[in-house]
Amino acid sequence: AGTFACFPNTVSASAAITDSTAYVVGQDINAQGDYDYAAVGINGSGLFNSSHTIISTVKLLKLTSKNATVRVSFKHLH
């Protein structure tokens, strides 16, 4: 997915995989997205800035030779 803001507002984002492997039941993989939004008023005056972080986790619950069961969760931080 991408980010979008109508001019003159701005949005910037970055994402990273913070833990990329889970080989054993109970382990998880994690990713984090950081987003900054700025609302701009007339003559470029700043109205407000907003920063958000979304952390996603995929936890390995069951692993067999044929399939895996996982649980996906998300956390939103301001």
mmCIF file with all atom_site columns, N, CA and C in Angstrom, residues 24-61:
data_model
loop_
_atom_site.group_PDB
_atom_site.id
_atom_site.type_symbol
_atom_site.label_atom_id
_atom_site.label_alt_id
_atom_site.label_comp_id
_atom_site.label_asym_id
_atom_site.label_entity_id
_atom_site.label_seq_id
_atom_site.pdbx_PDB_ins_code
_atom_site.Cartn_x
_atom_site.Cartn_y
_atom_site.Cartn_z
_atom_site.occupancy
_atom_site.B_iso_or_equiv
_atom_site.pdbx_formal_charge
_atom_site.auth_seq_id
_atom_site.auth_comp_id
_atom_site.auth_asym_id
_atom_site.auth_atom_id
_atom_site.pdbx_PDB_model_num
ATOM 1   N N  . VAL A 1 24 ? 9.746  -21.952 15.280 1.00 0.00 ? 24 VAL A N  1
ATOM 2   C CA . VAL A 1 24 ? 9.268  -22.761 16.394 1.00 0.00 ? 24 VAL A CA 1
ATOM 3   C C  . VAL A 1 24 ? 7.931  -22.196 16.878 1.00 0.00 ? 24 VAL A C  1
ATOM 4   N N  . VAL A 1 25 ? 7.010  -23.080 17.244 1.00 0.00 ? 25 VAL A N  1
ATOM 5   C CA . VAL A 1 25 ? 5.719  -22.644 17.772 1.00 0.00 ? 25 VAL A CA 1
ATOM 6   C C  . VAL A 1 25 ? 5.958  -21.683 18.935 1.00 0.00 ? 25 VAL A C  1
ATOM 7   N N  . GLY A 1 26 ? 5.231  -20.576 18.931 1.00 0.00 ? 26 GLY A N  1
ATOM 8   C CA . GLY A 1 26 ? 5.381  -19.541 19.951 1.00 0.00 ? 26 GLY A CA 1
ATOM 9   C C  . GLY A 1 26 ? 6.191  -18.354 19.482 1.00 0.00 ? 26 GLY A C  1
ATOM 10  N N  . GLN A 1 27 ? 7.011  -18.543 18.440 1.00 0.00 ? 27 GLN A N  1
ATOM 11  C CA . GLN A 1 27 ? 7.774  -17.427 17.890 1.00 0.00 ? 27 GLN A CA 1
ATOM 12  C C  . GLN A 1 27 ? 6.872  -16.598 16.975 1.00 0.00 ? 27 GLN A C  1
ATOM 13  N N  . ASP A 1 28 ? 7.313  -15.364 16.687 1.00 0.00 ? 28 ASP A N  1
ATOM 14  C CA . ASP A 1 28 ? 6.540  -14.516 15.783 1.00 0.00 ? 28 ASP A CA 1
ATOM 15  C C  . ASP A 1 28 ? 7.455  -13.722 14.865 1.00 0.00 ? 28 ASP A C  1
ATOM 16  N N  . ILE A 1 29 ? 6.847  -13.145 13.832 1.00 0.00 ? 29 ILE A N  1
ATOM 17  C CA . ILE A 1 29 ? 7.539  -12.201 12.958 1.00 0.00 ? 29 ILE A CA 1
ATOM 18  C C  . ILE A 1 29 ? 6.835  -10.859 13.113 1.00 0.00 ? 29 ILE A C  1
ATOM 19  N N  . ASN A 1 30 ? 7.583  -9.782  12.941 1.00 0.00 ? 30 ASN A N  1
ATOM 20  C CA . ASN A 1 30 ? 7.055  -8.456  13.213 1.00 0.00 ? 30 ASN A CA 1
ATOM 21  C C  . ASN A 1 30 ? 7.468  -7.467  12.130 1.00 0.00 ? 30 ASN A C  1
ATOM 22  N N  . ALA A 1 31 ? 6.584  -6.511  11.887 1.00 0.00 ? 31 ALA A N  1
ATOM 23  C CA . ALA A 1 31 ? 6.885  -5.407  10.982 1.00 0.00 ? 31 ALA A CA 1
ATOM 24  C C  . ALA A 1 31 ? 6.357  -4.123  11.612 1.00 0.00 ? 31 ALA A C  1
ATOM 25  N N  . GLN A 1 32 ? 6.956  -3.001  11.220 1.00 0.00 ? 32 GLN A N  1
ATOM 26  C CA . GLN A 1 32 ? 6.545  -1.714  11.780 1.00 0.00 ? 32 GLN A CA 1
ATOM 27  C C  . GLN A 1 32 ? 6.466  -0.683  10.674 1.00 0.00 ? 32 GLN A C  1
ATOM 28  N N  . GLY A 1 33 ? 5.388  0.098   10.679 1.00 0.00 ? 33 GLY A N  1
ATOM 29  C CA . GLY A 1 33 ? 5.225  1.224   9.766  1.00 0.00 ? 33 GLY A CA 1
ATOM 30  C C  . GLY A 1 33 ? 5.098  2.502   10.565 1.00 0.00 ? 33 GLY A C  1
ATOM 31  N N  . ASP A 1 34 ? 5.845  3.519   10.173 1.00 0.00 ? 34 ASP A N  1
ATOM 32  C CA . ASP A 1 34 ? 5.804  4.823   10.839 1.00 0.00 ? 34 ASP A CA 1
ATOM 33  C C  . ASP A 1 34 ? 5.283  5.862   9.844  1.00 0.00 ? 34 ASP A C  1
ATOM 34  N N  . TYR A 1 35 ? 4.326  6.669   10.284 1.00 0.00 ? 35 TYR A N  1
ATOM 35  C CA . TYR A 1 35 ? 3.653  7.631   9.413  1.00 0.00 ? 35 TYR A CA 1
ATOM 36  C C  . TYR A 1 35 ? 3.603  8.999   10.082 1.00 0.00 ? 35 TYR A C  1
ATOM 37  N N  . ASP A 1 36 ? 3.933  10.035  9.319  1.00 0.00 ? 36 ASP A N  1
ATOM 38  C CA . ASP A 1 36 ? 3.834  11.416  9.784  1.00 0.00 ? 36 ASP A CA 1
ATOM 39  C C  . ASP A 1 36 ? 2.950  12.184  8.813  1.00 0.00 ? 36 ASP A C  1
ATOM 40  N N  . TYR A 1 37 ? 1.935  12.865  9.356  1.00 0.00 ? 37 TYR A N  1
ATOM 41  C CA . TYR A 1 37 ? 0.986  13.637  8.549  1.00 0.00 ? 37 TYR A CA 1
ATOM 42  C C  . TYR A 1 37 ? 1.027  15.085  9.008  1.00 0.00 ? 37 TYR A C  1
ATOM 43  N N  . ALA A 1 38 ? 1.069  16.001  8.066  1.00 0.00 ? 38 ALA A N  1
ATOM 44  C CA . ALA A 1 38 ? 1.065  17.427  8.384  1.00 0.00 ? 38 ALA A CA 1
ATOM 45  C C  . ALA A 1 38 ? -0.053 18.097  7.601  1.00 0.00 ? 38 ALA A C  1
ATOM 46  N N  . ALA A 1 39 ? -0.943 18.771  8.318  1.00 0.00 ? 39 ALA A N  1
ATOM 47  C CA . ALA A 1 39 ? -2.004 19.560  7.695  1.00 0.00 ? 39 ALA A CA 1
ATOM 48  C C  . ALA A 1 39 ? -1.516 20.999  7.605  1.00 0.00 ? 39 ALA A C  1
ATOM 49  N N  . VAL A 1 40 ? -1.621 21.566  6.436  1.00 0.00 ? 40 VAL A N  1
ATOM 50  C CA . VAL A 1 40 ? -1.102 22.902  6.183  1.00 0.00 ? 40 VAL A CA 1
ATOM 51  C C  . VAL A 1 40 ? -2.257 23.819  5.820  1.00 0.00 ? 40 VAL A C  1
ATOM 52  N N  . GLY A 1 41 ? -2.246 25.014  6.408  1.00 0.00 ? 41 GLY A N  1
ATOM 53  C CA . GLY A 1 41 ? -3.302 25.989  6.144  1.00 0.00 ? 41 GLY A CA 1
ATOM 54  C C  . GLY A 1 41 ? -2.892 27.012  5.094  1.00 0.00 ? 41 GLY A C  1
ATOM 55  N N  . ILE A 1 42 ? -3.620 28.094  5.045  1.00 0.00 ? 42 ILE A N  1
ATOM 56  C CA . ILE A 1 42 ? -3.369 29.179  4.093  1.00 0.00 ? 42 ILE A CA 1
ATOM 57  C C  . ILE A 1 42 ? -1.984 29.765  4.337  1.00 0.00 ? 42 ILE A C  1
ATOM 58  N N  . ASN A 1 43 ? -1.287 30.092  3.258  1.00 0.00 ? 43 ASN A N  1
ATOM 59  C CA . ASN A 1 43 ? 0.071  30.662  3.300  1.00 0.00 ? 43 ASN A CA 1
ATOM 60  C C  . ASN A 1 43 ? 1.084  29.733  3.955  1.00 0.00 ? 43 ASN A C  1
ATOM 61  N N  . GLY A 1 44 ? 0.811  28.426  3.958  1.00 0.00 ? 44 GLY A N  1
ATOM 62  C CA . GLY A 1 44 ? 1.773  27.459  4.459  1.00 0.00 ? 44 GLY A CA 1
ATOM 63  C C  . GLY A 1 44 ? 1.844  27.328  5.968  1.00 0.00 ? 44 GLY A C  1
ATOM 64  N N  . SER A 1 45 ? 0.918  27.949  6.679  1.00 0.00 ? 45 SER A N  1
ATOM 65  C CA . SER A 1 45 ? 0.945  27.834  8.134  1.00 0.00 ? 45 SER A CA 1
ATOM 66  C C  . SER A 1 45 ? 0.535  26.414  8.549  1.00 0.00 ? 45 SER A C  1
ATOM 67  N N  . GLY A 1 46 ? 1.251  25.865  9.487  1.00 0.00 ? 46 GLY A N  1
ATOM 68  C CA . GLY A 1 46 ? 0.961  24.514  9.946  1.00 0.00 ? 46 GLY A CA 1
ATOM 69  C C  . GLY A 1 46 ? -0.246 24.481  10.870 1.00 0.00 ? 46 GLY A C  1
ATOM 70  N N  . LEU A 1 47 ? -1.203 23.617  10.568 1.00 0.00 ? 47 LEU A N  1
ATOM 71  C CA . LEU A 1 47 ? -2.379 23.473  11.418 1.00 0.00 ? 47 LEU A CA 1
ATOM 72  C C  . LEU A 1 47 ? -2.158 22.420  12.494 1.00 0.00 ? 47 LEU A C  1
ATOM 73  N N  . PHE A 1 48 ? -1.674 21.247  12.087 1.00 0.00 ? 48 PHE A N  1
ATOM 74  C CA . PHE A 1 48 ? -1.324 20.220  13.065 1.00 0.00 ? 48 PHE A CA 1
ATOM 75  C C  . PHE A 1 48 ? -0.451 19.160  12.410 1.00 0.00 ? 48 PHE A C  1
ATOM 76  N N  . ASN A 1 49 ? 0.274  18.451  13.258 1.00 0.00 ? 49 ASN A N  1
ATOM 77  C CA . ASN A 1 49 ? 1.095  17.316  12.840 1.00 0.00 ? 49 ASN A CA 1
ATOM 78  C C  . ASN A 1 49 ? 0.627  16.095  13.618 1.00 0.00 ? 49 ASN A C  1
ATOM 79  N N  . SER A 1 50 ? 0.672  14.955  12.971 1.00 0.00 ? 50 SER A N  1
ATOM 80  C CA . SER A 1 50 ? 0.228  13.726  13.609 1.00 0.00 ? 50 SER A CA 1
ATOM 81  C C  . SER A 1 50 ? 1.194  12.603  13.245 1.00 0.00 ? 50 SER A C  1
ATOM 82  N N  . SER A 1 51 ? 1.683  11.898  14.248 1.00 0.00 ? 51 SER A N  1
ATOM 83  C CA . SER A 1 51 ? 2.593  10.772  14.020 1.00 0.00 ? 51 SER A CA 1
ATOM 84  C C  . SER A 1 51 ? 1.934  9.489   14.509 1.00 0.00 ? 51 SER A C  1
ATOM 85  N N  . HIS A 1 52 ? 2.077  8.434   13.725 1.00 0.00 ? 52 HIS A N  1
ATOM 86  C CA . HIS A 1 52 ? 1.473  7.149   14.055 1.00 0.00 ? 52 HIS A CA 1
ATOM 87  C C  . HIS A 1 52 ? 2.449  6.025   13.754 1.00 0.00 ? 52 HIS A C  1
ATOM 88  N N  . THR A 1 53 ? 2.376  4.977   14.558 1.00 0.00 ? 53 THR A N  1
ATOM 89  C CA . THR A 1 53 ? 3.151  3.760   14.329 1.00 0.00 ? 53 THR A CA 1
ATOM 90  C C  . THR A 1 53 ? 2.188  2.585   14.354 1.00 0.00 ? 53 THR A C  1
ATOM 91  N N  . ILE A 1 54 ? 2.312  1.719   13.362 1.00 0.00 ? 54 ILE A N  1
ATOM 92  C CA . ILE A 1 54 ? 1.520  0.492   13.322 1.00 0.00 ? 54 ILE A CA 1
ATOM 93  C C  . ILE A 1 54 ? 2.488  -0.677  13.369 1.00 0.00 ? 54 ILE A C  1
ATOM 94  N N  . ILE A 1 55 ? 2.293  -1.543  14.351 1.00 0.00 ? 55 ILE A N  1
ATOM 95  C CA . ILE A 1 55 ? 3.129  -2.730  14.500 1.00 0.00 ? 55 ILE A CA 1
ATOM 96  C C  . ILE A 1 55 ? 2.264  -3.952  14.205 1.00 0.00 ? 55 ILE A C  1
ATOM 97  N N  . SER A 1 56 ? 2.719  -4.781  13.287 1.00 0.00 ? 56 SER A N  1
ATOM 98  C CA . SER A 1 56 ? 1.991  -6.010  12.968 1.00 0.00 ? 56 SER A CA 1
ATOM 99  C C  . SER A 1 56 ? 2.809  -7.213  13.422 1.00 0.00 ? 56 SER A C  1
ATOM 100 N N  . THR A 1 57 ? 2.091  -8.216  13.928 1.00 0.00 ? 57 THR A N  1
ATOM 101 C CA . THR A 1 57 ? 2.725  -9.429  14.429 1.00 0.00 ? 57 THR A CA 1
ATOM 102 C C  . THR A 1 57 ? 2.010  -10.647 13.852 1.00 0.00 ? 57 THR A C  1
ATOM 103 N N  . VAL A 1 58 ? 2.786  -11.613 13.375 1.00 0.00 ? 58 VAL A N  1
ATOM 104 C CA . VAL A 1 58 ? 2.257  -12.898 12.925 1.00 0.00 ? 58 VAL A CA 1
ATOM 105 C C  . VAL A 1 58 ? 2.887  -13.955 13.823 1.00 0.00 ? 58 VAL A C  1
ATOM 106 N N  . LYS A 1 59 ? 2.079  -14.524 14.714 1.00 0.00 ? 59 LYS A N  1
ATOM 107 C CA . LYS A 1 59 ? 2.578  -15.504 15.689 1.00 0.00 ? 59 LYS A CA 1
ATOM 108 C C  . LYS A 1 59 ? 2.307  -16.917 15.194 1.00 0.00 ? 59 LYS A C  1
ATOM 109 N N  . LEU A 1 60 ? 3.319  -17.771 15.250 1.00 0.00 ? 60 LEU A N  1
ATOM 110 C CA . LEU A 1 60 ? 3.204  -19.162 14.842 1.00 0.00 ? 60 LEU A CA 1
ATOM 111 C C  . LEU A 1 60 ? 2.570  -19.965 15.978 1.00 0.00 ? 60 LEU A C  1
ATOM 112 N N  . LEU A 1 61 ? 1.348  -20.464 15.745 1.00 0.00 ? 61 LEU A N  1
ATOM 113 C CA . LEU A 1 61 ? 0.609  -21.199 16.777 1.00 0.00 ? 61 LEU A CA 1
ATOM 114 C C  . LEU A 1 61 ? 0.747  -22.706 16.658 1.00 0.00 ? 61 LEU A C  1
#
